mmCIF file of C-alpha atoms in Angstrom:
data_model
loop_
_atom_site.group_PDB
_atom_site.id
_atom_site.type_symbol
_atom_site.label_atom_id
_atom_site.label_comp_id
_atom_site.label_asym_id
_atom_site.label_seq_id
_atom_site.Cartn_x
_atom_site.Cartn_y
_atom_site.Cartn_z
ATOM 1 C CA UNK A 1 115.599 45.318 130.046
ATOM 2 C CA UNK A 2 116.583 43.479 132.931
ATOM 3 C CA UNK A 3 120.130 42.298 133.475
ATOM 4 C CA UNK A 4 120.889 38.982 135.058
ATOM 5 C CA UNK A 5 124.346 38.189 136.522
ATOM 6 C CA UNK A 6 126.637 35.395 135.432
ATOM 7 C CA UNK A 7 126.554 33.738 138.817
ATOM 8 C CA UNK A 8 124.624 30.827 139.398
ATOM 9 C CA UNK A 9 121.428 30.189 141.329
ATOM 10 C CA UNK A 10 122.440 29.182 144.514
ATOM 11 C CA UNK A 11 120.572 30.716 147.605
ATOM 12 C CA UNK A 12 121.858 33.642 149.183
ATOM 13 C CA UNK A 13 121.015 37.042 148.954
ATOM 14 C CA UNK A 14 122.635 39.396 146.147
ATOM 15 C CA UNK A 15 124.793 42.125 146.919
ATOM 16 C CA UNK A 16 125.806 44.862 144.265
ATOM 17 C CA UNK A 17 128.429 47.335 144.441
ATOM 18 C CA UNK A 18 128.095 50.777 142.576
ATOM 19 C CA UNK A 19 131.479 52.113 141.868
ATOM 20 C CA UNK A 20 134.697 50.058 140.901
ATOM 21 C CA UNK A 21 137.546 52.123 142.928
ATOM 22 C CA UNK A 22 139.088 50.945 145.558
ATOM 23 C CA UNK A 23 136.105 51.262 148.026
ATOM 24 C CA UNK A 24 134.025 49.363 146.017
ATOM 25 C CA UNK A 25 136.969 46.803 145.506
ATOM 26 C CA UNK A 26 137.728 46.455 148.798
ATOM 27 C CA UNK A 27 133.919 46.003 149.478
ATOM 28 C CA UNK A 28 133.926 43.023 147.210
ATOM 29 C CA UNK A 29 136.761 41.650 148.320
ATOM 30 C CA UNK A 30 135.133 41.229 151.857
ATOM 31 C CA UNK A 31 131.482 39.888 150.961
ATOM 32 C CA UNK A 32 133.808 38.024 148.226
ATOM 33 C CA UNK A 33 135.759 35.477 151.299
ATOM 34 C CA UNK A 34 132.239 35.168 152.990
ATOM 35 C CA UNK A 35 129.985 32.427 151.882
ATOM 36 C CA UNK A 36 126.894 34.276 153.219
ATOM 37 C CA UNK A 37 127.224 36.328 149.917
ATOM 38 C CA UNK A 38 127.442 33.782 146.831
ATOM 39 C CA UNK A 39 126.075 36.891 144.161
ATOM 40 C CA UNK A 40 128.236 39.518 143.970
ATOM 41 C CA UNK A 41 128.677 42.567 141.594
ATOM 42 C CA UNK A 42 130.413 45.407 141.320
ATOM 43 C CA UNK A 43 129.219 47.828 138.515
ATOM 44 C CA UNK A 44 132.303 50.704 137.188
ATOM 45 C CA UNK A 45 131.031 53.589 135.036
ATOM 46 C CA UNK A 46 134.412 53.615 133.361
ATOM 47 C CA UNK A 47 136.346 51.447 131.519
ATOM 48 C CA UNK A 48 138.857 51.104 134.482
ATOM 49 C CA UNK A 49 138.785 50.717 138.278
ATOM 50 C CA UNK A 50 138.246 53.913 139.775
ATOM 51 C CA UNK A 51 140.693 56.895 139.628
ATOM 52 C CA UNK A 52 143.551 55.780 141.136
ATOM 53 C CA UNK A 53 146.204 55.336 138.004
ATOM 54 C CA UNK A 54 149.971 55.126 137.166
ATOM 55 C CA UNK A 55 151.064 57.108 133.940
ATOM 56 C CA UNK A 56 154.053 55.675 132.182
ATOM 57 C CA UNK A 57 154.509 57.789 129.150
ATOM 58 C CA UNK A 58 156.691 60.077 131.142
ATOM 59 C CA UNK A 59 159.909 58.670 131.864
ATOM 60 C CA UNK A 60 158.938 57.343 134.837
ATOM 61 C CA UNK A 61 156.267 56.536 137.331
ATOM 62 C CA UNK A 62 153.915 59.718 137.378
ATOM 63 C CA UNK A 63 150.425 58.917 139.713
ATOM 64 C CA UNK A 64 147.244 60.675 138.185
ATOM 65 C CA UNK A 65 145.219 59.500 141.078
ATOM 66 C CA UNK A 66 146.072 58.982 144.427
ATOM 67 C CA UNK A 67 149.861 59.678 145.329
ATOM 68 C CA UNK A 68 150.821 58.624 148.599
ATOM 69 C CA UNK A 69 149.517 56.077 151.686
ATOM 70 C CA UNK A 70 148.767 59.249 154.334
ATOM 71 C CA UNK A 71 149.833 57.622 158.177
ATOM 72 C CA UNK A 72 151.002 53.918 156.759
ATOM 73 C CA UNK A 73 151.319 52.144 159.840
ATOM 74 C CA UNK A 74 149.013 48.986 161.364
ATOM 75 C CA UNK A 75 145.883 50.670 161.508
ATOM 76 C CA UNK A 76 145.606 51.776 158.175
ATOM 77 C CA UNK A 77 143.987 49.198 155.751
ATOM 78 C CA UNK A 78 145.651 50.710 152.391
ATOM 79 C CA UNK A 79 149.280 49.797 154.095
ATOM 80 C CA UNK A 80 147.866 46.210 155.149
ATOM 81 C CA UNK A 81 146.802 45.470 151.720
ATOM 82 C CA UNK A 82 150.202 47.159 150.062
ATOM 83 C CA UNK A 83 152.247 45.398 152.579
ATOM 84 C CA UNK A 84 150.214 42.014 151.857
ATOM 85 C CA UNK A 85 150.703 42.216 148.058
ATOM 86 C CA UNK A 86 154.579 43.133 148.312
ATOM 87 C CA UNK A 87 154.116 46.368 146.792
ATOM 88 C CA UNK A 88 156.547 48.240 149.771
ATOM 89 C CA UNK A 89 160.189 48.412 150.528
ATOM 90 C CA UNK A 90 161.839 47.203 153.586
ATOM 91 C CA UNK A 91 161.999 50.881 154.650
ATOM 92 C CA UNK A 92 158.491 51.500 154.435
ATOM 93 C CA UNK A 93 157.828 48.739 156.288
ATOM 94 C CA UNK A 94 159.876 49.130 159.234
ATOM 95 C CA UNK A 95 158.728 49.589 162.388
ATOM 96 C CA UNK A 96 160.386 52.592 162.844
ATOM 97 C CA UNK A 97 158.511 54.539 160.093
ATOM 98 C CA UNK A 98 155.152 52.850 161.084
ATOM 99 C CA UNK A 99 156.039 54.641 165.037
ATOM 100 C CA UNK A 100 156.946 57.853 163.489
ATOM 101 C CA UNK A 101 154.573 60.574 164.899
ATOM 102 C CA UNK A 102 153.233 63.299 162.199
ATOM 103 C CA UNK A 103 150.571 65.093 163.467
ATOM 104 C CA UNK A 104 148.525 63.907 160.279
ATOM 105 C CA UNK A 105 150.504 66.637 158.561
ATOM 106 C CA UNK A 106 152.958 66.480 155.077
ATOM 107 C CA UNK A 107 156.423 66.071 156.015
ATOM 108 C CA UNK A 108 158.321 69.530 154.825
ATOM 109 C CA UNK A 109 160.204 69.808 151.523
ATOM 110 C CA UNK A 110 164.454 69.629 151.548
ATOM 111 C CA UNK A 111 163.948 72.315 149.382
ATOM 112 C CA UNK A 112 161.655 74.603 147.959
ATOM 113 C CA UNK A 113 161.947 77.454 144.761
ATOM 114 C CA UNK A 114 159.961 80.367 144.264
ATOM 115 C CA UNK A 115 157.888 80.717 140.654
ATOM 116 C CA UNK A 116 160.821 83.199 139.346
ATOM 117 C CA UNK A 117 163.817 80.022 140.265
ATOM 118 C CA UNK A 118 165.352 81.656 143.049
ATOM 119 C CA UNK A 119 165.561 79.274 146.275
ATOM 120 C CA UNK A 120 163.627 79.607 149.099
ATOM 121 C CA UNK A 121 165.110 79.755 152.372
ATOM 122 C CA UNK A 122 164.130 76.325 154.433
ATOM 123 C CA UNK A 123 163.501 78.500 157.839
ATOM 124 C CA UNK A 124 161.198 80.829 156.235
ATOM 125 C CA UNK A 125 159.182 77.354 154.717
ATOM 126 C CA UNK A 126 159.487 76.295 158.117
ATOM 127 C CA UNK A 127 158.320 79.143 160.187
ATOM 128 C CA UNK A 128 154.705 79.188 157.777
ATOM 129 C CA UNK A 129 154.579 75.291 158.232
ATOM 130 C CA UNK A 130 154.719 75.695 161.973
ATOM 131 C CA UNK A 131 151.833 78.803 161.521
ATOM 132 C CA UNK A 132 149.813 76.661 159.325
ATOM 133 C CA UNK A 133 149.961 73.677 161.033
ATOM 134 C CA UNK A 134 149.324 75.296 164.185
ATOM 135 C CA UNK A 135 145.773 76.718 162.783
ATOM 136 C CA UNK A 136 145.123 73.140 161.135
ATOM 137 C CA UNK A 137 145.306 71.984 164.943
ATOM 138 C CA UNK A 138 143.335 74.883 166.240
ATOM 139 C CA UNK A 139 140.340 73.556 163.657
ATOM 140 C CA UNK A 140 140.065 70.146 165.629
ATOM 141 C CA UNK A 141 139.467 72.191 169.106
ATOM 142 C CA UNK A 142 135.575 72.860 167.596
ATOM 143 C CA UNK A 143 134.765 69.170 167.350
ATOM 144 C CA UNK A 144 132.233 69.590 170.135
ATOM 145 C CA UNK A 145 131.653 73.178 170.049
ATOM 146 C CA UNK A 146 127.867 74.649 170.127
ATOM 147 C CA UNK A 147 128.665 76.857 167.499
ATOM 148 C CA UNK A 148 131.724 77.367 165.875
ATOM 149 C CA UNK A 149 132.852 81.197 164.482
ATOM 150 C CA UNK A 150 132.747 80.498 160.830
ATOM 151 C CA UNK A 151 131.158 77.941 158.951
ATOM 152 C CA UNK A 152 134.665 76.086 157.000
ATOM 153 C CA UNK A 153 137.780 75.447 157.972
ATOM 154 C CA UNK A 154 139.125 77.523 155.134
ATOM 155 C CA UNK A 155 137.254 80.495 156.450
ATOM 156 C CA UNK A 156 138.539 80.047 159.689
ATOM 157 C CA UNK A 157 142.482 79.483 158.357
ATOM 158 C CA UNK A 158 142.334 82.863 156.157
ATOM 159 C CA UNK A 159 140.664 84.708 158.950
ATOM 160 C CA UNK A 160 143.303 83.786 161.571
ATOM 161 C CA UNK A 161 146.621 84.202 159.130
ATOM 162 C CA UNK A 162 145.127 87.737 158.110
ATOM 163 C CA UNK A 163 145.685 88.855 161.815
ATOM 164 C CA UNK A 164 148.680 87.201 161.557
ATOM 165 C CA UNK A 165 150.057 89.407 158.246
ATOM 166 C CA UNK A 166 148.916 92.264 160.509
ATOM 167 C CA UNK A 167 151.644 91.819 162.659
ATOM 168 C CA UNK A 168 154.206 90.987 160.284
ATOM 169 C CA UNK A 169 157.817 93.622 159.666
ATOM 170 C CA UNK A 170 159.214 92.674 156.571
ATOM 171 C CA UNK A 171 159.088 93.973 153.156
ATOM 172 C CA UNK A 172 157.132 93.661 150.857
ATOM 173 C CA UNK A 173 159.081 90.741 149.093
ATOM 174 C CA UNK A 174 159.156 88.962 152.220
ATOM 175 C CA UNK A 175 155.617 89.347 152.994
ATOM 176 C CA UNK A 176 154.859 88.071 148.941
ATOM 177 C CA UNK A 177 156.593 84.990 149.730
ATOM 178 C CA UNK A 178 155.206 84.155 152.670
ATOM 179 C CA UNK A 179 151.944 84.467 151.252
ATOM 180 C CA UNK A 180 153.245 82.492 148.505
ATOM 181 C CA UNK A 181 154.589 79.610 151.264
ATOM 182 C CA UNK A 182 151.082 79.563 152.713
ATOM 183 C CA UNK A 183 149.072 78.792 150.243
ATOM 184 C CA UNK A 184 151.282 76.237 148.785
ATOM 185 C CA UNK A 185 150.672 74.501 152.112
ATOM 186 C CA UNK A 186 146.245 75.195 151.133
ATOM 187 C CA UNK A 187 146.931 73.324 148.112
ATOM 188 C CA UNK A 188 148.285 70.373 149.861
ATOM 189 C CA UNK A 189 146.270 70.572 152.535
ATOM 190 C CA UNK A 190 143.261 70.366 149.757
ATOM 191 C CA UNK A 191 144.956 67.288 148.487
ATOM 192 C CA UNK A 192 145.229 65.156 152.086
ATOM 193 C CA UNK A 193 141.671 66.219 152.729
ATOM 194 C CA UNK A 194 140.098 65.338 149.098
ATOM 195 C CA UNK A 195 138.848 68.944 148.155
ATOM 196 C CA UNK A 196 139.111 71.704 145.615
ATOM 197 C CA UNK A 197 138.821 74.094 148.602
ATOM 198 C CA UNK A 198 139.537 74.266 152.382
ATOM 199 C CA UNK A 199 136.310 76.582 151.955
ATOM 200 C CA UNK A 200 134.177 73.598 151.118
ATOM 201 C CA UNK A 201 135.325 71.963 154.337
ATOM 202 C CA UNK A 202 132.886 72.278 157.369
ATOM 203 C CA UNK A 203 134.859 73.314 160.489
ATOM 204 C CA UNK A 204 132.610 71.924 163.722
ATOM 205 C CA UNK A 205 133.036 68.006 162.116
ATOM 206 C CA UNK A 206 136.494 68.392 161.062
ATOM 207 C CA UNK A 207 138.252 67.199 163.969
ATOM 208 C CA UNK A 208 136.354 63.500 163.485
ATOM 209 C CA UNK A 209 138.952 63.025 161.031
ATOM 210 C CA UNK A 210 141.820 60.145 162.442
ATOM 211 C CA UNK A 211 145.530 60.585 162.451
ATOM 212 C CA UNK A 212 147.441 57.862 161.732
ATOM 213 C CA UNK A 213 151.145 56.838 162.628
ATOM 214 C CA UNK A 214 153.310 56.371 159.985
ATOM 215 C CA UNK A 215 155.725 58.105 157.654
ATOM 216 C CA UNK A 216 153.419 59.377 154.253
ATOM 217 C CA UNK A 217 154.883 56.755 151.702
ATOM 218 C CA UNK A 218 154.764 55.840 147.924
ATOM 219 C CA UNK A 219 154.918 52.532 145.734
ATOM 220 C CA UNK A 220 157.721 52.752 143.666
ATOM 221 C CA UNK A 221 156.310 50.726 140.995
ATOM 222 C CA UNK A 222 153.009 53.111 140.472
ATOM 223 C CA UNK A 223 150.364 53.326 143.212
ATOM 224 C CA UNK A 224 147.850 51.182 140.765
ATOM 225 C CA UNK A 225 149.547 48.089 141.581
ATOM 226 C CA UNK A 226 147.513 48.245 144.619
ATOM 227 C CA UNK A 227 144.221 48.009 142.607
ATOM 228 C CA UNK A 228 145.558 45.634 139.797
ATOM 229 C CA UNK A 229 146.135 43.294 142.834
ATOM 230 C CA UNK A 230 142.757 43.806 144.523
ATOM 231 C CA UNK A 231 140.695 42.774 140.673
ATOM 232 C CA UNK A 232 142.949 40.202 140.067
ATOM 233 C CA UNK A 233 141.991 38.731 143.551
ATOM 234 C CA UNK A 234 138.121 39.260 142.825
ATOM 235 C CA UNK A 235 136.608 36.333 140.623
ATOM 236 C CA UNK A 236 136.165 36.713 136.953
ATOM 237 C CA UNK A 237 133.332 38.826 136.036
ATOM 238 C CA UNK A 238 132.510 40.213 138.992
ATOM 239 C CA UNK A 239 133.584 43.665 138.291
ATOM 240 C CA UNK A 240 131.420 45.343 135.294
ATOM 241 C CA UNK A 241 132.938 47.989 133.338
ATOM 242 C CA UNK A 242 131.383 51.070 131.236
ATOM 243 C CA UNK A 243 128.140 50.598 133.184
ATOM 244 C CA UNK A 244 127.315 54.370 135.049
ATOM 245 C CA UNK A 245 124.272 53.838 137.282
ATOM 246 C CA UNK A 246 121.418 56.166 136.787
ATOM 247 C CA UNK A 247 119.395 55.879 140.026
ATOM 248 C CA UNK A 248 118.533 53.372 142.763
ATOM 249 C CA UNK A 249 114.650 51.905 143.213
ATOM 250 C CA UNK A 250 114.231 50.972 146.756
ATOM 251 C CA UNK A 251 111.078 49.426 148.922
ATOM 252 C CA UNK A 252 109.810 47.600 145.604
ATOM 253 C CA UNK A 253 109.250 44.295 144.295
ATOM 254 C CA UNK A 254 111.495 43.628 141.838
ATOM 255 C CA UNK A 255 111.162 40.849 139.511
ATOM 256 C CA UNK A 256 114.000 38.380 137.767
ATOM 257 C CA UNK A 257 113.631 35.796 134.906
ATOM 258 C CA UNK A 258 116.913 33.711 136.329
ATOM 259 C CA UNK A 259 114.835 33.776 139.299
ATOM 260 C CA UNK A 260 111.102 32.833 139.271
ATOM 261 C CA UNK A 261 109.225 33.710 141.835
ATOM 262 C CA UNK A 262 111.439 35.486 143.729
ATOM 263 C CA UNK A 263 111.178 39.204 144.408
ATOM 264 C CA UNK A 264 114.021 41.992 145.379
ATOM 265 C CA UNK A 265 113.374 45.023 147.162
ATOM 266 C CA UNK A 266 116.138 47.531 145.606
ATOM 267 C CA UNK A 267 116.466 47.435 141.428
ATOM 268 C CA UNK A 268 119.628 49.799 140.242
ATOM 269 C CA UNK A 269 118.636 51.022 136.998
ATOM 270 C CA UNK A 270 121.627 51.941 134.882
ATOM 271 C CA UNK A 271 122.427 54.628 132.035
ATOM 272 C CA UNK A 272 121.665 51.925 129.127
ATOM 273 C CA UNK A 273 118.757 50.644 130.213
ATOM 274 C CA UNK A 274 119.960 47.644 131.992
ATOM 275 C CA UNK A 275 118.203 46.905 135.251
ATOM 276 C CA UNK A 276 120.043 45.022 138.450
ATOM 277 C CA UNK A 277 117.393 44.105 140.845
ATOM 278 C CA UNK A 278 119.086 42.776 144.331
ATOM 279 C CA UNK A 279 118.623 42.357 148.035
ATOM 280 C CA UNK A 280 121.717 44.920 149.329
ATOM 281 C CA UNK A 281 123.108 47.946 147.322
ATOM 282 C CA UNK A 282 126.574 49.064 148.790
ATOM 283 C CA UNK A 283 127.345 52.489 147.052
ATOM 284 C CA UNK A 284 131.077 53.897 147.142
ATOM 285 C CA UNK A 285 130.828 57.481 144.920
ATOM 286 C CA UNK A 286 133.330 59.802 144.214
ATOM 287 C CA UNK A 287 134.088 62.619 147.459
ATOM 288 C CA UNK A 288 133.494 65.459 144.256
ATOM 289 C CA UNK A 289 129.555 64.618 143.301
ATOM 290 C CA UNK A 290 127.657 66.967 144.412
ATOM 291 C CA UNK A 291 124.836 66.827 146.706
ATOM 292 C CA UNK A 292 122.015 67.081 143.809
ATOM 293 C CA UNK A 293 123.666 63.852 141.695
ATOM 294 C CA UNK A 294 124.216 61.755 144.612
ATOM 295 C CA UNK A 295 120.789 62.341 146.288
ATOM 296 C CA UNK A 296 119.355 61.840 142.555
ATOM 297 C CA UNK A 297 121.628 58.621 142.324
ATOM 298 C CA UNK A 298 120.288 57.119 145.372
ATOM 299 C CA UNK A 299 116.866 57.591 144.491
ATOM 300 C CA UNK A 300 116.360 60.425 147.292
ATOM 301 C CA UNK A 301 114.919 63.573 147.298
ATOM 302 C CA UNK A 302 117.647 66.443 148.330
ATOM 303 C CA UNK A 303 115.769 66.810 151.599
ATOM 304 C CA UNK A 304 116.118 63.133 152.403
ATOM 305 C CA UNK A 305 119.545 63.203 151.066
ATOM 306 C CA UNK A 306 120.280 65.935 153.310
ATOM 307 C CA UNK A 307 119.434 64.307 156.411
ATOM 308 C CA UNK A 308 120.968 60.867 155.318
ATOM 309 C CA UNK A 309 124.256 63.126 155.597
ATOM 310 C CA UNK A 310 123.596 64.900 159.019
ATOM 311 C CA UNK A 311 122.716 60.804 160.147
ATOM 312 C CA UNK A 312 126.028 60.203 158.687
ATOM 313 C CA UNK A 313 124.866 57.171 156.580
ATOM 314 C CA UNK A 314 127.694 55.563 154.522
ATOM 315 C CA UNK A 315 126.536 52.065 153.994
ATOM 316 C CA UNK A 316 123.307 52.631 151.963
ATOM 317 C CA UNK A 317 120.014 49.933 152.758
ATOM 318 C CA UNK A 318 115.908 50.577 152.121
ATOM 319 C CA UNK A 319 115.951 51.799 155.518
ATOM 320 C CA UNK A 320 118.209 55.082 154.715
ATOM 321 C CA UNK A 321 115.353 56.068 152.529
ATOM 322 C CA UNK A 322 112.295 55.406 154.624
ATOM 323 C CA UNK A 323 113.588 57.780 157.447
#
């Protein structure tokens, strides 16, 4: 079965967008103000847009997805778009917090317990934050390295605070907590850089990644008014829900009944059968597929997948797959 889109038949060439999260949204919203791009689609293999979502059923605001805008100043699109939809305070919007210089790191807790409810002293949370950050800085220096000691930055973080524990004179409590303080700071460091595991990581690219300005900041009304604002600002029906895409078909000659005579070179062949063929597939997956599904998504064999990732391909064409 092929499936043909609600839009009409003007010329133009059609553009569809796999995955419904805010990538994908703000992808649409883009070719969306351009005239060049009159057929538009955005297929969601849930029945919502993406994984950013604000639970209610608590008491109070509780984000399941995405928590925080990480360096909100100017240069950062997600503040533009928050600050554009009224979804900040004046605080957050001042130009004193969008000046304020981080480091790209997690501001420190005003206070911190231990699992058995006893308080933690603030200078011993400080004095691992200044370790740990310290190493997190250290990772950056292999950027442009020939070879780099180990291959993950969580490798090279345990490696380095083990000699530091080597060195260390307090008890055994002491040391426990510290421990404890360190790889609280893991876990969030996981969270800023999308990951289950620092270990996952590679260490030679990792100092690519761009530091922002900005104090971290939240929406007080749920961080998924940011995406309720972005699909209410797409037209209706462009965004198709409960539609997971099976695999890509590129370098063919894909046929249409809406349009006779005219032939596509990519078809995106969905879980139910349904067919999309179209000139331009943008694809914006999930950071936690794996290598396998997404290479089997885009049609590619894991070799070819492989070496669309060392190329550092993001926007995905016919091209990425002929090389």
């Amino acid at each position: 079965m092929e499936a043909t889109g609600s839009v009409g038949k003007a010329p133009g060439p059609r553009v569809l967008v796999v995955g419904g999260g805010i990538a994908g949204l703000g992808a649409a919203q883009r070719l969306c103000g351009h005239s060049a791009f009159p057929h538009l689609r955005v297929l969601e293999a849930t029945a919502r847009a993406g994984r950013i979502r604000s639970e209610r059923s608590f008491g109070g605001v509780v984000e399941v997805g995405a928590h925080w805008i990480h360096g909100p100043s100017r240069g950062n699109p997600v503040f533009q778009l928050a600050a554009e939809y009224g979804l900040l305070g004046e605080k957050e919007l001042s130009e004193e917090n969008q000046l304020v210089e981080t480091g790209g790191h997690v501001g420190l807790p005003s206070v911190s317990y231990a699992s058995s409810g006893a308080r933690v002293s603030l200078q011993l949370v400080a004095e691992m934050a200044t370790l740990f950050y310290g190493l997190i800085d250290q990772t950056r220096e292999f950027l442009h390295a020939a070879e780099t000691p180990v291959p993950s930055v969580g490798e090279y973080l345990k490696k380095e605070i083990g000699q530091h524990v080597t060195g260390w004179t307090e008890d055994e409590e002491t040391r426990k907590l510290k421990l404890a303080v360190l790889n609280s700071f893991f876990n969030l460091e996981c969270c800023v850089s999308g990951t289950h595991s620092m270990d996952l990581v590679a260490l030679a690219p990792f100092g690519e990644y761009s530091v922002l300005p900005g104090l971290d900041c939240t929406f007080s009304k749920g961080y998924q008014g940011l995406t309720n604002c972005m699909m209410a600002s797409l037209p209706e029906d462009t965004v198709v829900f409960e539609k997971p895409v099976k695999t890509i078909h590129w370098n063919g000659s894909f046929q249409e009944a809406a349009f006779p005579g005219e032939t596509f070179p990519v078809s995106v062949e969905c879980e139910d059968g349904d067919r999309f063929p179209v000139h331009h597939v943008i694809v914006t997956v999930p950071l936690g597929l794996s290598t396998f599904s997404v290479g089997s998504l885009l049609g590619l064999s894991l070799s070819s997948w492989r070496l669309c990732r060392m190329k550092k391909y993001f926007c995905v064409s016919p091209k990425c797959s002929e090389e």
